[in-house]
PDB file of C-alpha atoms in Angstrom:
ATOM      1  CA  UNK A   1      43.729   2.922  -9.975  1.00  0.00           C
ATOM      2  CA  UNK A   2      45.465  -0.225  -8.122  1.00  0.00           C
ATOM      3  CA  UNK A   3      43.777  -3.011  -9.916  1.00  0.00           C
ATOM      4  CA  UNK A   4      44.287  -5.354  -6.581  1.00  0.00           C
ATOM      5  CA  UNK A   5      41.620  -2.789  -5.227  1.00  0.00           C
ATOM      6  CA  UNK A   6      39.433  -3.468  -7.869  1.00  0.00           C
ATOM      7  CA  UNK A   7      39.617  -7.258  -8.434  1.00  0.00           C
ATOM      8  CA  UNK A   8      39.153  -7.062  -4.379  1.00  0.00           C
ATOM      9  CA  UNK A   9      36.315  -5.067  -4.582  1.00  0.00           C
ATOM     10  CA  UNK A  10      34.292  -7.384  -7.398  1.00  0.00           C
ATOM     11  CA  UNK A  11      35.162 -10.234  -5.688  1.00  0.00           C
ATOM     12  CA  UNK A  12      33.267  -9.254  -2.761  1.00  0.00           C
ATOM     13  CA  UNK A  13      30.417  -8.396  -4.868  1.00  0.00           C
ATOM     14  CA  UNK A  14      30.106 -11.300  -6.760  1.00  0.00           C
ATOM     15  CA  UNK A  15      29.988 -13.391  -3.341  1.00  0.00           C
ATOM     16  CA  UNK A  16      27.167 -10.769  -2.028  1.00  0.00           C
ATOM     17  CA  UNK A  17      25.173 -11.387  -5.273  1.00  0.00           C
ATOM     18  CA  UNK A  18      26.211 -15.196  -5.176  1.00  0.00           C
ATOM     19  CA  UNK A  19      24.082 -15.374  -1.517  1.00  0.00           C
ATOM     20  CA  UNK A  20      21.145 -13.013  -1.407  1.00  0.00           C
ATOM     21  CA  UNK A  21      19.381 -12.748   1.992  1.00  0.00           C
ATOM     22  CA  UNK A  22      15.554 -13.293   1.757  1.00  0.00           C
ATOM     23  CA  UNK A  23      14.765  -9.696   1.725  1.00  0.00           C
ATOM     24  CA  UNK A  24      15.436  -9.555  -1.949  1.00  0.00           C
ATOM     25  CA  UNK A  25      12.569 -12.721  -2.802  1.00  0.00           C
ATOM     26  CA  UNK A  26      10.377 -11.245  -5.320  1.00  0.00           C
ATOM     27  CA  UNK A  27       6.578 -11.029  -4.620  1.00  0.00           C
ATOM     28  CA  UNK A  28       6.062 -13.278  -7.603  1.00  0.00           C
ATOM     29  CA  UNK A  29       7.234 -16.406  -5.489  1.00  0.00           C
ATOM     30  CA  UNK A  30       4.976 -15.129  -2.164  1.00  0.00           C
ATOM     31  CA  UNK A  31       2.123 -17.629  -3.141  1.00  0.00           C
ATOM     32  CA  UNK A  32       4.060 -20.682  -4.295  1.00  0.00           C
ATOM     33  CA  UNK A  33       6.709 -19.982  -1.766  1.00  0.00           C
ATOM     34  CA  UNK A  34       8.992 -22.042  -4.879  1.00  0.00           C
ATOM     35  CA  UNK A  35      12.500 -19.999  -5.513  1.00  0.00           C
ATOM     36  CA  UNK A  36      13.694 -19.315  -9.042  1.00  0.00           C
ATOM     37  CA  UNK A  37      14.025 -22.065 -11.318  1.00  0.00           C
ATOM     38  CA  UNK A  38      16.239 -20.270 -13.747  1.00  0.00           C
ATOM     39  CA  UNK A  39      19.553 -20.734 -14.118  1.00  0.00           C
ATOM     40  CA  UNK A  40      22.559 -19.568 -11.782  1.00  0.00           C
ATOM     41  CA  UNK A  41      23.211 -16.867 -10.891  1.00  0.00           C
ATOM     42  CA  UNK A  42      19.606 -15.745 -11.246  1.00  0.00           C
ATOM     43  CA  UNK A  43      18.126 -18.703 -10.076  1.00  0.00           C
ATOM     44  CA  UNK A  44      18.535 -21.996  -8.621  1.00  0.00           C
ATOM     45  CA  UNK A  45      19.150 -23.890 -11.361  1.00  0.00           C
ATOM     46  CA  UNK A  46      16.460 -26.526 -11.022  1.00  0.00           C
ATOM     47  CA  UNK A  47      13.271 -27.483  -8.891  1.00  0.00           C
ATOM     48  CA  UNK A  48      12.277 -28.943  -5.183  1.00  0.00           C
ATOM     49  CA  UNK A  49      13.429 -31.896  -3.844  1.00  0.00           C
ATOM     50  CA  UNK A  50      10.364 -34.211  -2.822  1.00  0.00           C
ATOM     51  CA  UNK A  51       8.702 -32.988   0.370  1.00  0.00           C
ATOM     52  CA  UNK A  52       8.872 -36.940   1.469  1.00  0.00           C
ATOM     53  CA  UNK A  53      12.719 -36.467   1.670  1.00  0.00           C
ATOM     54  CA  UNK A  54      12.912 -33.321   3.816  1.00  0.00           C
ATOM     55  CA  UNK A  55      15.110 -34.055   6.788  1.00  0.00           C
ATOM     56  CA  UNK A  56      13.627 -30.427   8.361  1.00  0.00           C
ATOM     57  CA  UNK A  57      10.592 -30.304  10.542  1.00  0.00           C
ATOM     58  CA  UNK A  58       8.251 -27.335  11.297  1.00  0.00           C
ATOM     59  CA  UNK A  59       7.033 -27.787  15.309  1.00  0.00           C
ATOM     60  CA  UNK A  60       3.817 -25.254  16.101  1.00  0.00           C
ATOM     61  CA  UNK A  61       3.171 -25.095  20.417  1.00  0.00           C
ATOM     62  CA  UNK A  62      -0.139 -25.422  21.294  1.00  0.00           C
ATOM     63  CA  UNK A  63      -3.153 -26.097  19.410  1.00  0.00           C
ATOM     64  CA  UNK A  64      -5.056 -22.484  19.674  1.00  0.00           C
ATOM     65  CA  UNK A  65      -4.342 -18.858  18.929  1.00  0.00           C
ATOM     66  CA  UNK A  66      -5.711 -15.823  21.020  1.00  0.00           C
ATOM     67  CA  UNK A  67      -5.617 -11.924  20.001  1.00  0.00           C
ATOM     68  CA  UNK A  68      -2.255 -10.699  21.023  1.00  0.00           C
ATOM     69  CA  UNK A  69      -0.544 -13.665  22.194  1.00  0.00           C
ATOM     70  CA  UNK A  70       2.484 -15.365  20.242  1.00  0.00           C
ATOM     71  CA  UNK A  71       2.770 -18.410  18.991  1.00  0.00           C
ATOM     72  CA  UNK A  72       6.122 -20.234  19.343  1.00  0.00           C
ATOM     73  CA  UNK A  73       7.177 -22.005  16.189  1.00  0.00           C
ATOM     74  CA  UNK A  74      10.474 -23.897  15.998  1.00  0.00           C
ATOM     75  CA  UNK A  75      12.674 -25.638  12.260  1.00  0.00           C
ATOM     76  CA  UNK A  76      14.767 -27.828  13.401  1.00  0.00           C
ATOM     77  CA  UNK A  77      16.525 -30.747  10.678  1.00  0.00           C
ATOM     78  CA  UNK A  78      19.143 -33.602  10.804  1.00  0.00           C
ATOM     79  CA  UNK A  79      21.063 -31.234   8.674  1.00  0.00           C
ATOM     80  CA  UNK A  80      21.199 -27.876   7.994  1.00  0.00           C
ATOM     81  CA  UNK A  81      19.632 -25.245   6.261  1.00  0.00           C
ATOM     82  CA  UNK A  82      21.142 -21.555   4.654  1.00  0.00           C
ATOM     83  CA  UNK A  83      18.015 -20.158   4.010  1.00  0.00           C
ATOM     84  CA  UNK A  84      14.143 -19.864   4.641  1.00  0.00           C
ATOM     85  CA  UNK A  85      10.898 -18.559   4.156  1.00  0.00           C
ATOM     86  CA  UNK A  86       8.243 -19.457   6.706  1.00  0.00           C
ATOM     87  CA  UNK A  87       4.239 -18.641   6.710  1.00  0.00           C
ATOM     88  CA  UNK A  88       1.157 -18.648   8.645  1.00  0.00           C
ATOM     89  CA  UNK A  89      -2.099 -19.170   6.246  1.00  0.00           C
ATOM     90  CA  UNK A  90      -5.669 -19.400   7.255  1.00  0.00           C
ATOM     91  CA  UNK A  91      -8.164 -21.714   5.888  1.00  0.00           C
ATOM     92  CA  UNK A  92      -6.345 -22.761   3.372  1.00  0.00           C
ATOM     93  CA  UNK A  93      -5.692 -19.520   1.589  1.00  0.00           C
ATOM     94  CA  UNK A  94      -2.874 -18.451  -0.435  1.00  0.00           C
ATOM     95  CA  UNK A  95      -1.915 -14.877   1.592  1.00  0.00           C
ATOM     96  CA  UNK A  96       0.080 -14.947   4.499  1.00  0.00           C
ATOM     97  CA  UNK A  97      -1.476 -13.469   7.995  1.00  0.00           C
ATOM     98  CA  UNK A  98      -0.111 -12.068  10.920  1.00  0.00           C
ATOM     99  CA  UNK A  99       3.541 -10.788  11.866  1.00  0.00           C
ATOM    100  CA  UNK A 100       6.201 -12.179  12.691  1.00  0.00           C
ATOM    101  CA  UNK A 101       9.134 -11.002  15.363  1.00  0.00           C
ATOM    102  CA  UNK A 102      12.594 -10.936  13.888  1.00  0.00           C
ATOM    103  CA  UNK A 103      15.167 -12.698  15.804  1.00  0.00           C
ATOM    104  CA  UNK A 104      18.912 -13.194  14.993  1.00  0.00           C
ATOM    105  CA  UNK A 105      19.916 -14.184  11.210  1.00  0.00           C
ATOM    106  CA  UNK A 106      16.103 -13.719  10.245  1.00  0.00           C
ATOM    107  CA  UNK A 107      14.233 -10.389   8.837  1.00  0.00           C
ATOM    108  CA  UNK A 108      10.859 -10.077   7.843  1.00  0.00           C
ATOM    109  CA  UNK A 109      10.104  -9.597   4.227  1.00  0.00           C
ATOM    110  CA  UNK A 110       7.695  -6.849   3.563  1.00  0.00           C
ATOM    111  CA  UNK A 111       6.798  -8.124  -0.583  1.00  0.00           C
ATOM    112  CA  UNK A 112       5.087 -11.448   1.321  1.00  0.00           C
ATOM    113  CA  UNK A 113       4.849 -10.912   4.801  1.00  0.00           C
ATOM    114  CA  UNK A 114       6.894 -13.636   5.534  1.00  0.00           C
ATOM    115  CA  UNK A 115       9.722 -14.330   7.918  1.00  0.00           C
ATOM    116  CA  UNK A 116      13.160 -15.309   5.908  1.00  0.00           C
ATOM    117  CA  UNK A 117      16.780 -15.937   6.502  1.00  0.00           C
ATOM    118  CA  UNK A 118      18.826 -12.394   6.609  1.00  0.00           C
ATOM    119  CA  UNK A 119      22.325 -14.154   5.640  1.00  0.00           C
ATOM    120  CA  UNK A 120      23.447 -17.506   4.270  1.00  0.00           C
ATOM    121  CA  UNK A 121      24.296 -18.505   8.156  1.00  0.00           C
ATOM    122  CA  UNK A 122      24.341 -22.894   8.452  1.00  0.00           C
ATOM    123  CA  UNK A 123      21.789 -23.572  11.265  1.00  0.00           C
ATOM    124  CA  UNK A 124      20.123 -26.594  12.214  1.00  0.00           C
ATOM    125  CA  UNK A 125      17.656 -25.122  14.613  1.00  0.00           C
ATOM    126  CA  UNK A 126      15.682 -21.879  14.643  1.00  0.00           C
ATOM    127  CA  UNK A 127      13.048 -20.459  17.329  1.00  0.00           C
ATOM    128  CA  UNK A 128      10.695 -17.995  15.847  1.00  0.00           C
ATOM    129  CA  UNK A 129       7.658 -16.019  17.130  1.00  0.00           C
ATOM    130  CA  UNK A 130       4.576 -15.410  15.446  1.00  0.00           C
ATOM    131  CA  UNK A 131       1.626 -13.078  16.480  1.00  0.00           C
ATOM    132  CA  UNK A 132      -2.193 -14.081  15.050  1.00  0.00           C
ATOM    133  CA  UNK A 133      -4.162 -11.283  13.864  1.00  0.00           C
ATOM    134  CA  UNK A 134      -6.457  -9.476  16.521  1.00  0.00           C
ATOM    135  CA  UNK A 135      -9.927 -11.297  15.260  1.00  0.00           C
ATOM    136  CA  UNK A 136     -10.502 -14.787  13.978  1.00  0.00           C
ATOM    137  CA  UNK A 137      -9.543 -16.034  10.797  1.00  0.00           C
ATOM    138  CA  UNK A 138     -10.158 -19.561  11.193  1.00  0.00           C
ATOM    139  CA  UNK A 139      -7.879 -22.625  10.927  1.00  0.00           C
ATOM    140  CA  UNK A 140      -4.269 -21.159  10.817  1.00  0.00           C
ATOM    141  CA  UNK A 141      -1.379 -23.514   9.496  1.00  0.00           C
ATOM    142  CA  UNK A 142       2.358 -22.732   9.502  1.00  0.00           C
ATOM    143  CA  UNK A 143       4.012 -23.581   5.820  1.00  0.00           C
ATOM    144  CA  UNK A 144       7.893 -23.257   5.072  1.00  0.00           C
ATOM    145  CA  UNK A 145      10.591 -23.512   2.476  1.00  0.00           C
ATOM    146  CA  UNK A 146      14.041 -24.457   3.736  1.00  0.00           C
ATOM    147  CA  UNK A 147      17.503 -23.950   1.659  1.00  0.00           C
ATOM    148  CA  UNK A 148      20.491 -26.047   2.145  1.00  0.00           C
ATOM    149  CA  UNK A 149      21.983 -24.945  -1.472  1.00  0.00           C
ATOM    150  CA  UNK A 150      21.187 -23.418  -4.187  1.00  0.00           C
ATOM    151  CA  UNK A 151      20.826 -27.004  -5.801  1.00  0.00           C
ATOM    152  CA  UNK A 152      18.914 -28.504  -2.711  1.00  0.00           C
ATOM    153  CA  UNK A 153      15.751 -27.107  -1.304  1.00  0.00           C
ATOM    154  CA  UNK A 154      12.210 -28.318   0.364  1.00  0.00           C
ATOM    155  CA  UNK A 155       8.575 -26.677  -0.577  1.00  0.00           C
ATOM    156  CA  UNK A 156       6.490 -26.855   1.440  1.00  0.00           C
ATOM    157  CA  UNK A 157       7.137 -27.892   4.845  1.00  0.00           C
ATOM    158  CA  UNK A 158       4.045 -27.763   7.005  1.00  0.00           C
ATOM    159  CA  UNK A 159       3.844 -27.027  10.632  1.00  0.00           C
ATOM    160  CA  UNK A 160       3.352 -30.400  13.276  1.00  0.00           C
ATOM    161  CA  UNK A 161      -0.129 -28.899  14.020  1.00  0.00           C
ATOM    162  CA  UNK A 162      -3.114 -26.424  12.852  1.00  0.00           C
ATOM    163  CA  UNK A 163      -4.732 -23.501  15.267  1.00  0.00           C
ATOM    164  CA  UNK A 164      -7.385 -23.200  15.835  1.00  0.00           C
ATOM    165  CA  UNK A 165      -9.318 -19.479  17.358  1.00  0.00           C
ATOM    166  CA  UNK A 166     -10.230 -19.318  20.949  1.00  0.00           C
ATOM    167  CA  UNK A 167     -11.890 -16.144  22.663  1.00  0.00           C
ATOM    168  CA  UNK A 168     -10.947 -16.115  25.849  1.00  0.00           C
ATOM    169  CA  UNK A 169      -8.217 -14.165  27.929  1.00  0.00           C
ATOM    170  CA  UNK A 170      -4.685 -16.033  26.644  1.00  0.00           C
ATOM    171  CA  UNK A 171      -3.335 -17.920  30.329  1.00  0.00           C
ATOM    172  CA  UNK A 172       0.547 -16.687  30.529  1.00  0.00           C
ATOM    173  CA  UNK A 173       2.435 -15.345  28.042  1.00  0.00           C
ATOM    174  CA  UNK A 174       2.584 -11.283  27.489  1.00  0.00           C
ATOM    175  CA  UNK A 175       2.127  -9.700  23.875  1.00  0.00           C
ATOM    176  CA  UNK A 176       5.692  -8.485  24.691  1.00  0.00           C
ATOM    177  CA  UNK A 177       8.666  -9.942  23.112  1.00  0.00           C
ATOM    178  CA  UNK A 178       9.547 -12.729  24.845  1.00  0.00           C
ATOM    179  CA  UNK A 179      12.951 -13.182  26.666  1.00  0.00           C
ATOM    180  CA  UNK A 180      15.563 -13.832  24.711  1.00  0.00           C
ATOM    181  CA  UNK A 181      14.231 -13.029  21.347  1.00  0.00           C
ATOM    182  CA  UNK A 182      15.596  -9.504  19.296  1.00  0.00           C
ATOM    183  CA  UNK A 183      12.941  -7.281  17.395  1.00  0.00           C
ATOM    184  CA  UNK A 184      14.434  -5.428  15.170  1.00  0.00           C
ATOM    185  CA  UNK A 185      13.219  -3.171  12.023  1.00  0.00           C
ATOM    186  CA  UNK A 186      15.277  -4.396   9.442  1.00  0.00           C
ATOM    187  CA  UNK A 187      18.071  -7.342   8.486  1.00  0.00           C
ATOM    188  CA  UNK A 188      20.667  -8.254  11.260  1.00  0.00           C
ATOM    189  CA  UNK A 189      23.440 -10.604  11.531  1.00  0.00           C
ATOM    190  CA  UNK A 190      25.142 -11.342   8.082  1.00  0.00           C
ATOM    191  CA  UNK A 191      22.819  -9.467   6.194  1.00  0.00           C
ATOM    192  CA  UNK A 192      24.066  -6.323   6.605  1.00  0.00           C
ATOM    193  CA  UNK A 193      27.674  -7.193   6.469  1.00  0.00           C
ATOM    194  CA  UNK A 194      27.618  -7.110   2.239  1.00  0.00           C
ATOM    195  CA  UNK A 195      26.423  -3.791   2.371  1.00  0.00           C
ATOM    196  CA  UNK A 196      28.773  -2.312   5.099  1.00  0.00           C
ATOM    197  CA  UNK A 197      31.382  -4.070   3.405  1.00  0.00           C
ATOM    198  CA  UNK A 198      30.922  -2.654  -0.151  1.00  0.00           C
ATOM    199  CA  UNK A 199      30.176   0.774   0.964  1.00  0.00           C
ATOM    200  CA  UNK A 200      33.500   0.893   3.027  1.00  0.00           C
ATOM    201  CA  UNK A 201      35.369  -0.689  -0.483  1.00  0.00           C
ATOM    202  CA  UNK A 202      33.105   2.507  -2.745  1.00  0.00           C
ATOM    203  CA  UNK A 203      34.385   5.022  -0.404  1.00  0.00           C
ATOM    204  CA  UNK A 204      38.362   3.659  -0.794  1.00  0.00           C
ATOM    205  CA  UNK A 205      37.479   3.203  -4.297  1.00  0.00           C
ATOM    206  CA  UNK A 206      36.593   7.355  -4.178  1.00  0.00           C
ATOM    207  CA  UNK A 207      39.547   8.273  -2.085  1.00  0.00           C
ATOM    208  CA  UNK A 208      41.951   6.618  -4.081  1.00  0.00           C
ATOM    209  CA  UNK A 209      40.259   8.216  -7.272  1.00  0.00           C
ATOM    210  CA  UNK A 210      40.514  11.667  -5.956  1.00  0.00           C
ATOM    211  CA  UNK A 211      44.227  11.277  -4.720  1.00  0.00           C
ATOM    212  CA  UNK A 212      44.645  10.368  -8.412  1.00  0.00           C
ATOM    213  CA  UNK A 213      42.757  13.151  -9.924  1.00  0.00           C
ATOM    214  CA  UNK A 214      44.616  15.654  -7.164  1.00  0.00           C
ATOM    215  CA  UNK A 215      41.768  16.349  -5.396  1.00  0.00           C
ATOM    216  CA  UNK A 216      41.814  14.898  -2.034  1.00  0.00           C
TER     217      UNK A 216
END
C-alpha cells in the first residue's frame, strides 16, 4: 500500500480528532457546562479563564416568553470564538429546557439539550433561536460557554436579561422558523466535512487494497 496514502489519510484524522464539534460533549459536562480539564488531546489542558475577563456577551430580546413563540438570542465578542455551548435554565435549575433551532455552523446536542458549535469555524457573532416550553416554568435565563482555544475558554456567560412567563396570545412573530435561519436534523457546515472526508480516504484505502490483493 502507497504509504503517502496512508500518512495522508492519518493526518486528516488526527486534525478531525484534534477539533471535535460539540456533538461529541459528554453528558458528564451538561450541568457544569466546564470542558475537559485533562490533558491534550483528551482534554483542554487546564481550567476557565475568569468570567470578569470574557470579551463575549450573551444578548436575550425581550423580557417575556409565550408558548410557541421564539426567543432571539445573539453571542457576539471583541474577538472570536471556535466553539460553544449555550442554555436556557429555569429557576435556577441545573437541566436545560426548551429547543433550540439549528442554524449554520451550530447543531443541537441531544446528551444536554443544548445548542453547540458543529465545526471549529472563527466567528465573532452568532444569531440563534430558542423556543420556551409550551407551559410555564418560571424565570428562564440563557447561560453559555464560549471557546477561542483549547487553552482559552469562558464558563459561564449569562444572558443580558431573564424571562419571565406571560399568558397571553404572543403579538408578531410565527412559531415558524424565522427568515433566514436553517433547521436542520443533524450537524451542518464543517461538521460533516471530517466524516465525508475520511469515508472518501477508507473507500481509496479499500480500492487500492483490492487492486493489490487482485480483486478489484
Amino acid at each position: 500500500m502507497d504509504s503517502h496514502i496512508v500518512v495522508v489519510f492519518l493526518a486528516f484524522l488526527a486534525l478531525c480528532q484534534a477539533y471535535p464539534n460539540g456533538t461529541l460533549i459528554p453528558v458528564s459536562v451538561c450541568t457544569t457546562m466546564t470542558p475537559n480539564a485533562a490533558a491534550p488531546p483528551n482534554g483542554h489542558g487546564t481550567g476557565p479563564q475568569s468570567l470578569n475577563t470574557s470579551p463575549y456577551t450573551v444578548t436575550v430580546e425581550g423580557t417575556m416568553y409565550w408558548p410557541g413563540q421564539y426567543v432571539k438570542v445573539s453571542i457576539t465578542g471583541s474577538t472570536y470564538f471556535e466553539g460553544f455551548m449555550i442554555q436556557a435554565r429555569a429557576n435556577n435549575e441545573t437541566a436545560s429546557i426548551g429547543r433550540w433551532m439549528e442554524a449554520p455552523e451550530t447543531v443541537v446536542n441531544t446528551n444536554c439539550m443544548s445548542l453547540v458549535h458543529s465545526s471549529n469555524a472563527k466567528q465573532t457573532n452568532i444569531t440563534l433561536m430558542w423556543m420556551p416550553p409550551a407551559t410555564n416554568v418560571g424565570t428562564v435565563k440563557f447561560l453559555a460557554t464560549l471557546v477561542k482555544s483549547q487553552a482559552t475558554f469562558w464558563v459561564g456567560n449569562e444572558g443580558s436579561q431573564t424571562l419571565t412567563y406571560n399568558a397571553t396570545v404572543a403579538p408578531t412573530m410565527a412559531a415558524t422558523s424565522p427568515a433566514g435561519m436553517m433547521t436542520t436534523k443533524g450537524p451542518i457546515g464543517g461538521g460533516n466535512v471530517c466524516v465525508m472526508s475520511n469515508m472518501l480516504l477508507l473507500s481509496i484505502l479499500l480500492k487500492f487494497g483490492m487492486e493489490i490483493a487482485g480483486l478489484f
